[in-house]
Amino acid sequence: MSTEQKDTTHFGFKTVKSAEKATMVAGVFHSVAKQYDVMNDLMSFGVHRLWKRFTIDASGVRPGNSILDLAGGTGDLTAKFSKLTGSNGKVILADINSSMLNVGRDKLRDLGIVGNVDYVQANAEALPFDDNTFDIVTIAFGLRNVTDKDKALRSIFRVLKPGGRLLVLEFSKPEHDLLNKAYDFYSFNILPKIGEFVAKDGDSYQYLAESIRMHPDQETLKTMMATAGFEQTSYHNLTGGIVALHKGYKF
Amino acid sequence: MNIEQLLPKQALTATLEIIINKGLSLDDNLRVQTNKLNGKSLTLVLAELGFPITFHIDANGITVLASCLADDCVIKTNLATLAKLKQASLLTSLIRSGELDIIGDPKIAQQFSSLAEQLNIDWEQQLALHIGDIGAYKVNKLGKQLLSKLSFAKQQISQDAIEYLLHEKQLLVDASQLQIFNQGVSDVEQQVQQLEQRLQQLSQHLVGNSDSKH
Ligand SMILES: C[S@@+](CC[C@H](N)C(=O)[O-])C[C@H]1O[C@@H](n2cnc3c(N)ncnc32)[C@H](O)[C@@H]1O
């Protein structure tokens, strides 16, 4: 990471101008928005639902909480949080991408999730919320797409209330070599083919596989969170470390 | 890789949630009943499970969590106690002996349990549908234990028992305590009578004395 020049960043395995990454990521998610939920189930064999449930269970949510589901996309976490925080609480589904937000809004409306959810188009690096606003911020499978992750973590820290917590659910580094190899094979050989076949969009899924590999591993992300000011930082490996849930508090 | 990483708790709660919601959606009458519990939750903390299970109701159905949520009603006990609870009379003594603890409103437990009773679910078949036959058999054993836990509430927490329970920690008095108390009362009664007599004697004495002074 330190060898990376300031005005360039990764877009998957490619090195691109930092200023361009957001647009390229936007292209990916505009392109996959409609098929996103189907693809999630297909690619993870449905296990992403359990990863998200684990995140909810670990969040310590209480009725009445204010919750930000950042990079919330099609709103899986928002739907759960909305029910649990209830009419005295509030959930904001924020995403940088209008196509993902639209798909999310329609889906939640169809599920009967109304009343305590707001939709906000926002960049994680510069959140348009007051300091000390949220009890919980989640970012699920979102952080790896953000250009300046440290800036995003600081921005999240700012909008959390003291006592509030951040949960980062993200692909990570499998603990065992064999799993790592199998996972690599799956990501680079099978996943883009499913993407091509089902969503007619192999390139976007090639990007997803590459971006997963370029994302900081467990310990690195934990350190980044601490650097941004989070305390009691910890992580749980899920499914052999294919995914990890990081947690940190603002005090 | 430890077993936790395969998320068995979340698999269990996800399966329960799907099955219960399906059961609820098939019965309009039940959905009316869930309205009463809108926004409320019941948490079961079973010692053997090692994690809490929360059932939360909202306008769209039920959410099942492998964690705590609120203090509406939390029941702490173990599976062995569940079995004992088949005998209604044991409820209070189980609470007293610390084998069962209720935080919050026991009426919520009653309402949840009457819902569970009425849910017409073929658990084994449903579970087999979702997780395969062998898994279904294992989970069903656990499910039955959980259900008997819930149905305890139906049988044991009758309206009377609830009132009983609500006052248990401060007010409940058993027969022997009552006897001691009654004995105490009659002792005091006797002492008061004796005191009255002595007061009477004393006042007569005083009256007599003052009479003689004049
Ligand atoms: C893989 S999706 C995850 C969606 C959802 N959280 C889930 O778990 O299903 C990643 C999301 O991150 C959003 N995203 C990417 N960069 C972002 C940024 N800088 N700020 C906010 N959201 C961003 C994308 O638009 C996309 O919707």
XYZ file of C-alpha atoms and ligand atoms in Angstrom:
492
model
C 0.000 0.000 0.000
C 2.846 2.341 0.820
C 4.288 1.935 -2.662
C 1.081 3.260 -4.122
C 1.318 6.834 -5.313
C -1.116 9.295 -3.919
C -2.964 10.111 -7.093
C -3.351 6.504 -8.200
C -5.301 3.645 -6.694
C -6.503 0.139 -7.491
C -9.435 -0.685 -9.624
C -9.331 -4.418 -9.186
C -5.797 -5.355 -10.284
C -5.449 -2.309 -12.502
C -3.831 0.861 -11.254
C -5.965 3.858 -12.125
C -6.105 7.559 -11.315
C -7.750 8.047 -7.899
C -10.068 10.582 -9.428
C -11.351 7.974 -11.868
C -11.943 5.053 -9.535
C -15.292 6.302 -8.233
C -16.629 6.607 -11.760
C -15.404 3.154 -12.693
C -16.922 1.630 -9.529
C -20.131 3.483 -10.327
C -20.088 1.882 -13.773
C -19.838 -1.569 -12.203
C -22.759 -1.029 -9.844
C -25.002 0.722 -12.362
C -24.374 -2.316 -14.487
C -25.096 -4.969 -11.835
C -27.854 -3.210 -9.826
C -30.847 -5.008 -11.322
C -29.316 -8.477 -11.021
C -27.492 -7.782 -7.783
C -29.646 -9.803 -5.371
C -29.918 -12.840 -7.630
C -26.180 -12.803 -8.201
C -25.467 -12.482 -4.477
C -27.429 -15.637 -3.770
C -25.907 -17.491 -6.689
C -22.314 -16.526 -6.049
C -22.314 -17.127 -2.316
C -24.698 -20.092 -2.382
C -26.999 -17.985 -0.226
C -24.426 -17.767 2.564
C -24.325 -13.945 2.338
C -27.653 -14.030 4.150
C -26.015 -15.742 7.121
C -23.062 -13.339 7.059
C -25.555 -10.488 7.253
C -27.483 -12.177 10.062
C -24.225 -12.555 11.975
C -23.662 -8.821 11.507
C -27.108 -8.004 12.914
C -26.550 -10.352 15.872
C -23.190 -8.708 16.583
C -24.500 -5.153 16.235
C -26.117 -4.915 19.667
C -29.104 -3.140 18.107
C -31.821 -1.965 20.511
C -35.263 -0.599 19.701
C -35.030 3.142 19.091
C -31.479 3.115 17.696
C -30.348 5.375 14.842
C -28.583 3.277 12.247
C -26.639 4.068 9.088
C -26.426 1.255 6.524
C -23.595 2.663 4.455
C -22.950 1.386 0.913
C -26.246 -0.269 1.693
C -27.051 -1.073 -1.933
C -30.194 -3.129 -2.187
C -30.885 -2.789 1.531
C -30.675 -6.283 3.056
C -29.328 -4.959 6.350
C -31.629 -1.942 6.293
C -34.679 -4.227 6.033
C -33.683 -6.128 9.182
C -32.629 -3.062 11.137
C -35.842 -1.247 10.251
C -37.917 -3.963 11.914
C -35.723 -4.200 14.988
C -35.252 -0.521 15.768
C -38.982 0.049 15.331
C -41.060 3.198 15.060
C -38.950 5.128 17.590
C -35.788 4.357 15.669
C -34.409 5.370 12.294
C -32.427 3.686 9.536
C -30.663 5.516 6.742
C -29.773 3.546 3.642
C -26.894 5.446 2.051
C -25.142 4.570 -1.175
C -23.089 6.487 -3.697
C -24.916 4.848 -6.567
C -28.386 5.966 -7.619
C -29.168 2.728 -9.476
C -28.432 0.614 -6.400
C -30.455 3.015 -4.212
C -33.411 2.781 -6.582
C -33.370 -1.000 -6.625
C -33.080 -0.938 -2.827
C -35.935 1.510 -2.375
C -38.275 -0.507 -4.603
C -37.359 -3.764 -2.920
C -37.926 -2.454 0.609
C -41.212 -0.872 -0.379
C -42.357 -4.228 -1.765
C -41.369 -5.862 1.503
C -43.575 -3.394 3.385
C -40.585 -1.675 4.989
C -41.736 1.921 5.310
C -41.890 4.652 7.914
C -38.510 4.626 9.601
C -36.189 4.367 6.564
C -34.609 7.255 4.655
C -32.629 6.965 1.428
C -29.587 9.162 0.944
C -27.147 9.264 -1.940
C -23.790 9.787 -0.282
C -20.087 9.075 -0.571
C -18.633 7.216 2.418
C -15.622 9.528 2.314
C -17.691 12.644 3.013
C -20.840 11.715 4.867
C -23.526 14.436 4.845
C -24.576 13.877 8.475
C -23.980 15.768 11.711
C -21.327 14.642 14.184
C -22.524 12.064 16.753
C -25.663 11.020 14.884
C -25.710 7.204 14.816
C -25.670 4.371 17.346
C -24.620 1.899 14.667
C -22.939 2.222 11.273
C -22.638 -0.842 9.039
C -20.783 -1.114 5.767
C -21.261 -4.505 4.145
C -19.209 -5.441 1.095
C -18.773 -1.732 0.477
C -15.454 -0.602 1.931
C -13.313 -2.342 -0.703
C -14.969 -0.214 -3.393
C -14.176 3.054 -1.652
C -11.226 4.984 -3.096
C -9.840 6.442 0.148
C -10.693 3.926 2.861
C -8.938 5.819 5.661
C -10.920 8.921 4.869
C -14.139 6.881 4.891
C -13.289 5.396 8.290
C -12.670 8.871 9.716
C -15.927 10.097 8.247
C -17.810 7.186 9.817
C -16.094 7.812 13.148
C -17.267 11.418 13.079
C -20.969 10.603 12.558
C -21.066 7.888 15.246
C -22.312 8.809 18.701
C -19.942 8.166 21.595
C -20.662 4.541 22.547
C -21.664 3.839 18.972
C -20.057 1.149 16.874
C -18.967 0.415 13.340
C -19.378 -3.013 11.774
C -17.448 -3.729 8.595
C -18.526 -6.884 6.788
C -16.137 -7.559 3.960
C -14.326 -10.223 1.986
C -11.034 -10.986 3.620
C -8.172 -13.448 3.562
C -8.996 -17.166 3.970
C -7.068 -18.670 6.870
C -5.855 -21.796 5.108
C -3.812 -22.121 1.961
C -5.977 -24.810 0.472
C -9.132 -22.818 0.999
C -7.342 -19.789 -0.396
C -6.475 -21.684 -3.583
C -9.945 -23.128 -4.019
C -11.410 -19.718 -3.414
C -9.046 -18.116 -5.949
C -10.051 -20.664 -8.536
C -13.710 -20.049 -7.824
C -13.341 -16.251 -7.907
C -11.345 -15.972 -11.092
C -12.571 -18.885 -13.152
C -16.120 -19.575 -12.105
C -17.483 -16.319 -10.704
C -16.926 -14.188 -13.846
C -18.501 -16.975 -15.918
C -21.616 -16.977 -13.732
C -21.559 -13.192 -14.111
C -21.334 -13.503 -17.862
C -23.980 -16.186 -18.075
C -26.581 -14.796 -15.656
C -25.997 -11.066 -15.634
C -24.360 -10.849 -19.114
C -21.604 -8.906 -17.399
C -18.385 -10.876 -16.945
C -16.246 -7.727 -16.689
C -18.025 -6.418 -13.605
C -17.626 -9.740 -11.843
C -13.983 -9.908 -12.864
C -13.632 -6.527 -11.121
C -15.413 -7.852 -8.004
C -13.022 -10.819 -7.807
C -9.986 -8.576 -8.234
C -11.198 -5.990 -5.742
C -11.644 -8.746 -3.167
C -7.986 -9.748 -3.560
C -6.769 -6.160 -3.257
C -8.717 -5.468 -0.077
C -6.679 -5.201 3.142
C -6.471 -8.425 5.162
C -7.913 -8.840 8.678
C -5.060 -7.372 10.705
C -4.463 -4.503 8.275
C -8.096 -3.401 8.370
C -8.124 -3.679 12.155
C -5.105 -1.371 12.315
C -6.714 1.056 9.883
C -9.783 1.246 12.123
C -7.651 1.935 15.186
C -5.796 4.647 13.270
C -9.112 6.312 12.442
C -9.863 6.486 16.181
C -11.880 3.327 16.825
C -11.359 1.500 20.111
C -11.804 -2.121 21.194
C -11.365 -3.120 17.566
C -11.842 -6.807 16.852
C -12.789 -9.141 14.054
C -14.494 -12.486 13.504
C -13.546 -14.675 10.576
C -16.574 -16.183 8.892
C -16.540 -19.221 6.616
C -12.812 -19.753 6.977
C -11.944 -16.080 6.613
C -13.478 -15.706 3.162
C -15.388 -12.977 4.943
C -14.579 -11.133 8.161
C -16.697 -8.937 10.397
C -14.692 -6.107 11.964
C -16.092 -4.142 14.857
C -14.896 -1.013 16.600
C -16.305 1.508 19.067
C -16.213 5.262 19.351
C -15.957 6.405 22.962
C -11.736 -23.247 11.376
C -14.094 -23.428 14.315
C -17.722 -24.412 13.937
C -18.899 -20.887 14.766
C -17.544 -19.727 11.414
C -20.095 -21.871 9.641
C -22.755 -19.807 11.403
C -24.932 -22.591 12.833
C -26.778 -20.145 15.088
C -27.687 -17.924 12.181
C -28.685 -20.961 10.114
C -30.986 -22.069 12.919
C -32.587 -18.669 13.437
C -32.933 -18.101 9.681
C -34.706 -21.441 9.320
C -36.999 -20.810 12.282
C -37.821 -17.377 10.894
C -38.752 -18.687 7.454
C -40.908 -21.492 8.825
C -42.724 -19.414 11.435
C -43.417 -16.608 8.992
C -44.811 -19.109 6.547
C -47.081 -20.467 9.277
C -48.198 -16.941 10.183
C -48.907 -16.013 6.581
C -51.251 -18.967 6.209
C -53.506 -17.907 9.075
C -55.297 -14.543 9.034
C -56.551 -15.039 12.558
C -53.016 -15.432 13.851
C -51.873 -12.317 12.094
C -54.521 -10.355 13.941
C -53.110 -11.729 17.165
C -49.583 -10.715 16.257
C -50.786 -7.111 16.062
C -51.016 -7.126 19.840
C -47.344 -7.980 19.995
C -46.227 -5.470 17.363
C -42.788 -4.170 18.309
C -42.436 -6.627 21.199
C -39.891 -9.362 21.682
C -39.384 -12.515 23.725
C -35.845 -13.679 24.476
C -35.092 -17.238 25.600
C -31.762 -17.796 27.279
C -31.304 -21.549 27.529
C -28.173 -22.604 29.372
C -27.473 -25.505 26.994
C -27.696 -23.364 23.869
C -25.046 -20.943 25.036
C -26.671 -18.092 23.134
C -29.980 -16.258 23.405
C -32.773 -16.633 20.888
C -35.031 -13.636 20.366
C -38.418 -13.620 18.682
C -39.435 -10.129 17.585
C -42.760 -9.222 16.034
C -43.490 -6.335 13.705
C -46.202 -5.532 11.196
C -44.569 -7.784 8.589
C -44.146 -10.892 10.721
C -41.496 -12.328 12.972
C -37.734 -11.855 13.112
C -35.663 -14.482 14.901
C -32.247 -13.464 16.217
C -29.371 -15.344 17.799
C -28.885 -12.417 20.177
C -30.677 -10.206 22.689
C -32.700 -7.200 21.616
C -34.825 -5.677 24.384
C -36.052 -6.349 27.921
C -39.729 -6.780 27.023
C -39.587 -10.346 28.315
C -36.466 -12.421 28.894
C -36.707 -15.971 30.218
C -33.565 -17.608 31.549
C -33.608 -21.319 32.212
C -32.264 -24.670 31.018
C -33.710 -27.584 29.115
C -34.040 -29.781 32.202
C -36.189 -27.137 33.822
C -38.346 -27.059 30.726
C -39.203 -30.681 31.282
C -40.055 -30.035 34.931
C -42.301 -27.214 33.924
C -44.859 -29.695 32.686
C -46.019 -29.582 36.288
C -47.665 -26.247 36.764
C -47.133 -26.110 40.486
C -43.363 -26.084 40.092
C -43.148 -22.718 38.381
C -42.901 -20.654 41.505
C -40.505 -22.969 43.250
C -38.292 -23.023 40.145
C -38.138 -19.285 40.224
C -37.391 -19.355 43.912
C -34.646 -21.943 43.532
C -33.084 -19.870 40.768
C -33.627 -22.444 38.040
C -35.819 -20.082 36.082
C -35.784 -16.340 35.868
C -38.122 -13.944 34.141
C -37.234 -10.348 33.375
C -39.934 -8.081 32.019
C -43.571 -8.845 31.421
C -44.623 -12.521 31.670
C -47.790 -11.662 29.767
C -45.661 -11.272 26.664
C -44.409 -14.827 27.135
C -48.007 -15.934 27.429
C -49.002 -14.189 24.219
C -46.025 -15.599 22.328
C -46.748 -19.080 23.600
C -50.391 -18.961 22.621
C -49.237 -17.924 19.149
C -46.809 -20.840 19.064
C -49.559 -23.196 20.174
C -51.842 -22.136 17.380
C -49.193 -22.146 14.682
C -50.020 -25.174 12.639
C -46.593 -26.258 11.542
C -45.362 -29.725 10.699
C -41.891 -28.962 12.009
C -40.173 -32.100 10.816
C -41.513 -31.751 7.287
C -40.753 -28.043 7.115
C -37.248 -28.506 8.438
C -36.596 -31.357 6.025
C -37.686 -29.042 3.257
C -35.196 -26.389 4.320
C -32.175 -28.250 5.578
C -32.502 -31.907 4.582
C -33.677 -34.941 6.516
C -30.740 -35.567 8.844
C -30.426 -31.934 9.794
C -34.168 -31.827 10.256
C -34.074 -34.720 12.684
C -31.408 -33.054 14.804
C -32.903 -29.602 14.705
C -36.323 -31.035 15.333
C -35.158 -32.507 18.620
C -33.950 -29.085 19.648
C -37.089 -27.508 18.227
C -39.309 -29.801 20.247
C -37.471 -28.861 23.371
C -37.843 -25.219 22.480
C -41.511 -25.661 21.744
C -42.163 -27.445 24.992
C -40.467 -24.446 26.514
C -42.933 -22.192 24.819
C -45.920 -24.353 25.573
C -44.957 -24.260 29.220
C -45.980 -20.662 29.031
C -49.380 -21.594 27.707
C -49.988 -24.171 30.413
C -48.179 -22.647 33.309
C -48.548 -18.956 32.907
C -52.274 -18.749 33.171
C -53.669 -15.380 34.049
C -53.628 -16.316 37.730
C -50.098 -17.566 37.604
C -49.005 -14.300 36.070
C -50.423 -12.259 38.886
C -48.831 -14.754 41.251
C -45.555 -14.399 39.427
C -45.621 -10.650 39.251
C -45.780 -10.495 42.976
C -43.635 -13.498 43.631
C -40.427 -11.764 44.451
C -41.853 -9.347 47.004
C -45.124 -10.730 48.251
C -45.349 -14.447 47.915
C -45.895 -16.189 51.264
C -46.084 -19.953 51.582
C -48.084 -21.949 54.144
C -45.399 -22.267 56.781
C -44.481 -18.609 56.498
C -48.172 -17.819 56.864
C -48.391 -19.980 59.984
C -45.444 -18.217 61.559
C -46.967 -14.911 60.604
C -50.365 -15.893 62.029
C -48.724 -17.114 65.221
C -46.936 -13.801 65.409
C -50.172 -11.931 64.957
C -51.915 -13.815 67.751
C -48.881 -13.339 69.996
C -49.071 -9.637 69.429
C -52.824 -9.780 69.959
C -52.276 -11.429 73.344
C -49.614 -8.908 74.279
C -51.912 -6.078 73.294
C -54.697 -7.580 75.420
C -52.350 -7.904 78.386
C -51.192 -4.373 77.819
C -54.788 -3.171 77.679
C -55.564 -4.940 80.964
C -52.555 -3.418 82.642
C -53.438 0.006 81.308
C -56.933 -0.450 82.635
C -55.616 -1.500 86.060
C -53.174 1.378 86.013
C -55.830 3.921 85.098
C -58.182 2.538 87.767
C -55.342 2.746 90.223
C -54.646 6.351 89.152
C -58.321 7.222 89.357
C -58.498 5.627 92.812
C -55.417 7.559 93.932
C -56.708 10.874 92.655
C -60.084 10.190 94.249
C -58.426 9.641 97.600
C -56.556 12.940 97.186
C -59.751 14.909 97.090
C -21.293 -5.072 -3.188
S -22.432 -3.757 -2.894
C -22.989 -4.104 -1.269
C -24.436 -3.774 -1.044
C -25.033 -4.201 0.302
N -24.371 -3.535 1.413
C -24.979 -5.687 0.460
O -24.232 -6.147 1.330
O -25.674 -6.399 -0.224
C -21.347 -2.399 -2.697
C -22.039 -1.065 -2.668
O -21.102 -0.062 -2.303
C -21.474 1.132 -2.970
N -20.342 2.067 -2.927
C -19.193 1.994 -3.618
N -18.387 3.033 -3.318
C -19.037 3.781 -2.400
C -18.728 4.998 -1.696
N -17.576 5.628 -1.883
N -19.649 5.486 -0.826
C -20.828 4.854 -0.641
N -21.166 3.708 -1.258
C -20.297 3.178 -2.149
C -21.848 0.642 -4.328
O -22.631 1.583 -5.032
C -22.621 -0.633 -4.007
O -23.984 -0.415 -3.884
